[in-house]
N, CA, C and O of each residue as an XYZ file, in Angstrom:
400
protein
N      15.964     -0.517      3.891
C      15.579     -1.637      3.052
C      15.929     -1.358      1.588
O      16.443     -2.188      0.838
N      15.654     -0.317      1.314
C      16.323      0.322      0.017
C      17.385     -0.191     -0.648
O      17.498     -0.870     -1.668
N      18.334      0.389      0.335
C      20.016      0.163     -0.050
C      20.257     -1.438      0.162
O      21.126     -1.962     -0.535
N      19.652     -2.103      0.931
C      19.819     -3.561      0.850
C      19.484     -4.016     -0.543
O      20.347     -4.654     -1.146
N      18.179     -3.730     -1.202
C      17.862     -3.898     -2.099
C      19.133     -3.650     -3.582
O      19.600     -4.494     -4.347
N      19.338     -2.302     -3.514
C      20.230     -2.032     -4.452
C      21.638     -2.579     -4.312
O      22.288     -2.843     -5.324
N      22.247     -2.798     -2.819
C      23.455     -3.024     -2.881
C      23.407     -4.706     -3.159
O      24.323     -5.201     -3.817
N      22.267     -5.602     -2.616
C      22.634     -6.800     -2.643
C      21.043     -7.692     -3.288
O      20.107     -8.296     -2.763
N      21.529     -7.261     -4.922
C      20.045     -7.951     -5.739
C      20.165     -8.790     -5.853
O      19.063     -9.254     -6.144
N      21.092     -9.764     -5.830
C      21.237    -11.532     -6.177
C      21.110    -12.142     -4.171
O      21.293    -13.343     -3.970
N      20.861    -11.379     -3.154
C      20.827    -11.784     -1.930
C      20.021    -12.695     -1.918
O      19.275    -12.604     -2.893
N      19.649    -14.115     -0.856
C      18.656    -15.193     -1.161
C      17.832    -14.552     -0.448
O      16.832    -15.266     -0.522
N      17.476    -13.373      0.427
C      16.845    -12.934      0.831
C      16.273    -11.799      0.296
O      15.831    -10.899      1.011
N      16.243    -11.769     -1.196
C      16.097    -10.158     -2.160
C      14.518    -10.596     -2.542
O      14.067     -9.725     -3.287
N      13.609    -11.560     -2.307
C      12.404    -12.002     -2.498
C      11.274    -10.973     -1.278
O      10.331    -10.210     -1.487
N      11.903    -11.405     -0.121
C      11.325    -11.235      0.882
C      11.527     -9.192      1.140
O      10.499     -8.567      1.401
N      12.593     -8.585      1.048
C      12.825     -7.498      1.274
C      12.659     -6.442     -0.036
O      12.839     -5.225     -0.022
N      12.294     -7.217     -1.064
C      11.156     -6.196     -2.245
C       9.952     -6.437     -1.449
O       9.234     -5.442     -1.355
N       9.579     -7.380     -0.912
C       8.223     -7.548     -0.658
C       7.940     -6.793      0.501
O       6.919     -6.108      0.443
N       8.688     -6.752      1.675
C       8.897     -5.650      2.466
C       8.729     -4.608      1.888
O       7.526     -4.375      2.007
N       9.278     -3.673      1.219
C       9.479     -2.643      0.632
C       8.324     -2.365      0.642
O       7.637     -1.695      1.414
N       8.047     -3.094     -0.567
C       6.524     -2.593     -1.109
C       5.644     -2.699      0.107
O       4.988     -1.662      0.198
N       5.352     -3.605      1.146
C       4.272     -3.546      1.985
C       4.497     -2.105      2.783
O       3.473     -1.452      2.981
N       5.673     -1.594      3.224
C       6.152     -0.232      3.802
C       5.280      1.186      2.974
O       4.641      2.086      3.518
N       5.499      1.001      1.758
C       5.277      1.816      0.438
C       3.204      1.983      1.098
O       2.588      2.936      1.576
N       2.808      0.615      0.786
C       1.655      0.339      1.640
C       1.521      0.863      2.358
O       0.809      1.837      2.112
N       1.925      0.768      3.521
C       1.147      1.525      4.637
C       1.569      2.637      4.821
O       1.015      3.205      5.761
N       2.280      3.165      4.347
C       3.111      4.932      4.178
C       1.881      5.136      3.210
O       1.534      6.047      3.961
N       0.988      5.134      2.328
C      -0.150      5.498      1.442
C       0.209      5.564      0.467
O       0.022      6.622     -0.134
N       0.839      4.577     -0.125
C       1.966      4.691     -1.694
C       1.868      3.751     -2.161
O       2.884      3.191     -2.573
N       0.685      3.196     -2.296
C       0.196      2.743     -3.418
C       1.008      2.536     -4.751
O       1.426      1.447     -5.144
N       1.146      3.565     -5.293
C       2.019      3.291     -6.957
C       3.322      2.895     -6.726
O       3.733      2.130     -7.598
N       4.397      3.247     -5.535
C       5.699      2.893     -5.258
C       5.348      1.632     -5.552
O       5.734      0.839     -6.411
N       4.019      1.547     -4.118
C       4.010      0.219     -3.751
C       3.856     -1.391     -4.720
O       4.051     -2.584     -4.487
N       3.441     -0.639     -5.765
C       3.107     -1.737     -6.475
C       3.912     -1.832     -7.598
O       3.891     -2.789     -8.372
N       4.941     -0.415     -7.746
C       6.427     -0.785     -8.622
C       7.141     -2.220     -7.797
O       7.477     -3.339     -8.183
N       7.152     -1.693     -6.826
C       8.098     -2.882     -5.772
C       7.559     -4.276     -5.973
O       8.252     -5.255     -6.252
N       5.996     -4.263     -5.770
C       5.346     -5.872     -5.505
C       5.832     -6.498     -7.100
O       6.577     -7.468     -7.237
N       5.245     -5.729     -8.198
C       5.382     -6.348     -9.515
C       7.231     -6.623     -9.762
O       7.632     -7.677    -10.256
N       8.132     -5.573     -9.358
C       9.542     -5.979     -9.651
C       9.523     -7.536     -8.849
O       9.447     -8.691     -9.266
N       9.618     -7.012     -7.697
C       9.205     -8.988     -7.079
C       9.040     -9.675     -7.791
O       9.801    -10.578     -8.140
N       7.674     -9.338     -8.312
C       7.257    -10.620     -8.790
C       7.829    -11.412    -10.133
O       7.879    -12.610    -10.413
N       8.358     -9.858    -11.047
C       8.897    -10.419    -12.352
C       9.632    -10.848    -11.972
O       9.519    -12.073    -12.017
N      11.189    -10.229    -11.182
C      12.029    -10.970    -10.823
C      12.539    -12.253    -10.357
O      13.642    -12.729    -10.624
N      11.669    -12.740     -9.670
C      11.712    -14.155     -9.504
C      10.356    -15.005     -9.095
O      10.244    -15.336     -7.915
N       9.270    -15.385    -10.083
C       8.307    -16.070    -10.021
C       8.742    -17.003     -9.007
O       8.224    -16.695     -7.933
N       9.376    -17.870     -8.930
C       9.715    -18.851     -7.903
C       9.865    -18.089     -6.278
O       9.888    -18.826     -5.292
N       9.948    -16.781     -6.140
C      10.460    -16.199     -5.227
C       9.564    -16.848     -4.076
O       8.475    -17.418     -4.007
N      10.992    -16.316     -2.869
C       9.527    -16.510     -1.474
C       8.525    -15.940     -0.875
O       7.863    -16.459      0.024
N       8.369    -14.896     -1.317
C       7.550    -13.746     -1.317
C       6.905    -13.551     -3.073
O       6.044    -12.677     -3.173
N       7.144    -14.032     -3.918
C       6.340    -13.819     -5.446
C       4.832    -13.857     -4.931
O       4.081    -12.931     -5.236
N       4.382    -14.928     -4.146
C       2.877    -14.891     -4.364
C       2.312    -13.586     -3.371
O       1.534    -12.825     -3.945
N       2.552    -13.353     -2.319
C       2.608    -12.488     -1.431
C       2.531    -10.839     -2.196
O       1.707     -9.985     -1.869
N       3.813    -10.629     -3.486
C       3.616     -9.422     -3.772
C       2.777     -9.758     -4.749
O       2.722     -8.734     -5.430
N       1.876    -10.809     -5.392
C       0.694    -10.167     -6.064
C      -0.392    -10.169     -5.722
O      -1.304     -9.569     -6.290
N      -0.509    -11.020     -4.476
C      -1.586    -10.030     -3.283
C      -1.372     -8.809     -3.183
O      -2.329     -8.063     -3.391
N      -0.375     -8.362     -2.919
C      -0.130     -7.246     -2.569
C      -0.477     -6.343     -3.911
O      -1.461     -5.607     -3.986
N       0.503     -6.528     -4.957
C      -0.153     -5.759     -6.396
C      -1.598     -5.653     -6.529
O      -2.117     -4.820     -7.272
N      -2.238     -6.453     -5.846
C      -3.990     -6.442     -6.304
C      -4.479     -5.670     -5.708
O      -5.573     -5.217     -6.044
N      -3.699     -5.180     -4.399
C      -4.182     -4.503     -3.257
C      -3.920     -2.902     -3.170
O      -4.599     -2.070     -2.568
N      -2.670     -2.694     -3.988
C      -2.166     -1.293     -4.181
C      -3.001     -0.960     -5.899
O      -2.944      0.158     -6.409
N      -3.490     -1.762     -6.355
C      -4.171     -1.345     -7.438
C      -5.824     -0.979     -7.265
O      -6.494     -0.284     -8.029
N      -6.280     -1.673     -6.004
C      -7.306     -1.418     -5.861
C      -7.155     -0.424     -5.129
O      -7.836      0.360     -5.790
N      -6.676      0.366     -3.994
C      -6.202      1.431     -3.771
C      -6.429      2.401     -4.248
O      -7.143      3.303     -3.809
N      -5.502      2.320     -5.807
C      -5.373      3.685     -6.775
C      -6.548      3.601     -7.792
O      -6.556      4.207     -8.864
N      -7.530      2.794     -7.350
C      -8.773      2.399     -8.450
C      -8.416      1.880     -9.704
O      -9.118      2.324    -10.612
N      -7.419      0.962    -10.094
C      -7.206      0.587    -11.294
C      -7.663     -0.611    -11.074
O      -6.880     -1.377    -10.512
N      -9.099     -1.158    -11.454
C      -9.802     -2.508    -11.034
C      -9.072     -3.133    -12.143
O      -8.158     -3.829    -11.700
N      -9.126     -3.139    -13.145
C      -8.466     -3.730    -14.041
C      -7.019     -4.304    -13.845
O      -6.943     -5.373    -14.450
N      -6.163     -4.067    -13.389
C      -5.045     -4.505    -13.247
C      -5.184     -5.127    -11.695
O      -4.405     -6.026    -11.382
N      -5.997     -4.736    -10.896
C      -5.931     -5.761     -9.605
C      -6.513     -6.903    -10.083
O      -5.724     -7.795     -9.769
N      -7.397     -7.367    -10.635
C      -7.862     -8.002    -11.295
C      -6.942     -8.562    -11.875
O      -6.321     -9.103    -10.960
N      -6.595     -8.719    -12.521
C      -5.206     -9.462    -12.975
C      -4.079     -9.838    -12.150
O      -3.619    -10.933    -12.474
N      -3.619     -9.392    -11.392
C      -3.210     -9.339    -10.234
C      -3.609    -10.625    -10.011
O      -2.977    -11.642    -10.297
N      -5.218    -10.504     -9.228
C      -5.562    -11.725     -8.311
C      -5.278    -12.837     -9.437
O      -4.530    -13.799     -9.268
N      -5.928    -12.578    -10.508
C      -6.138    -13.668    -11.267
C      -4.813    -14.221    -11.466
O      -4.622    -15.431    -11.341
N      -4.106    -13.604    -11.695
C      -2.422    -14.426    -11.836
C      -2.208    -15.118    -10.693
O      -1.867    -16.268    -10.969
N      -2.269    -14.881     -9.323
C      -2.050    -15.136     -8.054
C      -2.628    -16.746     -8.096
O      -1.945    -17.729     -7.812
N      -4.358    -16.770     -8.610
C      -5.248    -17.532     -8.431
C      -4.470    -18.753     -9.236
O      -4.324    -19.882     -8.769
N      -4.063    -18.377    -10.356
C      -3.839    -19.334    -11.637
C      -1.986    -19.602    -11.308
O      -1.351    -20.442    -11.945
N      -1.678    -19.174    -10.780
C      -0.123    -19.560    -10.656
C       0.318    -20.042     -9.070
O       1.223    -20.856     -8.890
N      -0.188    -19.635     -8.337
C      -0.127    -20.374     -6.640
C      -1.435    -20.353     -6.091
O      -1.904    -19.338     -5.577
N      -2.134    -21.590     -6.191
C      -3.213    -22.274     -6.364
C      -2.891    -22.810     -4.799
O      -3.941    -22.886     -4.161
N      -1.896    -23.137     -4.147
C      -1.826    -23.936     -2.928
C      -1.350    -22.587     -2.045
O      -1.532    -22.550     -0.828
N      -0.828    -21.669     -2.661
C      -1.066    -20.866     -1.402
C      -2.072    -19.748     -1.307
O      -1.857    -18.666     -0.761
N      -2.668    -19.945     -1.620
C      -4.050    -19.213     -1.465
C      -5.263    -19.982     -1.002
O      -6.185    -19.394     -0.437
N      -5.293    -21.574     -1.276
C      -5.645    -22.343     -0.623
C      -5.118    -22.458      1.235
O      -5.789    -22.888      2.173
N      -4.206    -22.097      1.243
C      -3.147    -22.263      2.377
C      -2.686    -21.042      3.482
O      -3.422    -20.669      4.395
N      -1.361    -20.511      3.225
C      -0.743    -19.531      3.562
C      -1.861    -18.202      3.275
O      -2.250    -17.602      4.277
N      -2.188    -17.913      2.397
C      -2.939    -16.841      2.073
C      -4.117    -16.618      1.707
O      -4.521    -15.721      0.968
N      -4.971    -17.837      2.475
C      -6.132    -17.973      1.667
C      -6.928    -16.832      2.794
O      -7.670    -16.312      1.961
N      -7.196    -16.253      3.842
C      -7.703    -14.930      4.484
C      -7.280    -13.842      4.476
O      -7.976    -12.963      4.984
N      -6.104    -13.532      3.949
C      -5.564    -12.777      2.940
C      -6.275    -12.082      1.253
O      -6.539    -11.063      0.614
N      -6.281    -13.122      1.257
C      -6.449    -13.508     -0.655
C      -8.162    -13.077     -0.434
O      -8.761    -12.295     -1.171
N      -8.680    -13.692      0.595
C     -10.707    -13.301      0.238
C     -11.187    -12.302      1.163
O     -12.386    -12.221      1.431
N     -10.339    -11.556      1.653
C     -10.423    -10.480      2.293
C     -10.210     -9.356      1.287
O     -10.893     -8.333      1.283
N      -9.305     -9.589      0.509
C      -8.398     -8.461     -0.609
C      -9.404     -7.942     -1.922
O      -9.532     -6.869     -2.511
N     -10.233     -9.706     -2.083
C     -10.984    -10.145     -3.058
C     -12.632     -9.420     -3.065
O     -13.401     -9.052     -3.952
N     -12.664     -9.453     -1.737
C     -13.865     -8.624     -1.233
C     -14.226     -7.507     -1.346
O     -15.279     -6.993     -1.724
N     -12.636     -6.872     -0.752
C     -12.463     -5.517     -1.177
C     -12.450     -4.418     -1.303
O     -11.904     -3.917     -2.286
């Protein structure tokens, strides 16, 4: 997933396979990779198809490494910028994460 990443960053599929990444990073116990990967996601393309997904995910590798503060932000960006998918797609996701 790596080398996909590096060899092909403009791919329409480069949303979904940072977000991969990072969930891998996740469950390997890598936390800090993991949440280099979710946040590149996410800067990279707010519109992405996976953007809201890696800042679930960022909230989740931050709470992890105990940085409440930045998961926290995290959610809150999530909350305040995809409002319908957290209502939606990710809303047992999102209050599971939130819980904590």
């Amino acid at each position: 997933m790596t080398k996909f990443v590096t060899v092909y960053p403009k791919a329409k599929q480069i949303s979904l396979a940072r977000n991969l990444l990072g969930r891998a990073y996740l469950e390997d116990g890598k936390p800090g990779t993991a949440a280099q990967w979710f946040l590149q996601n996410y800067l990279g393309d707010k519109q992405g198809e996976r953007a809201p997904d890696s800042l679930l995910y960022l909230g989740v590798a931050m709470t992890r490494i105990n940085d409440t503060k930045r998961a926290c932000g995290a959610f809150a960006e999530l909350r305040d910028a995809y409002p319908d998918q957290i209502a939606g797609r990710l809303k047992g996701a999102y209050e599971s994460a939130i819980k904590g």
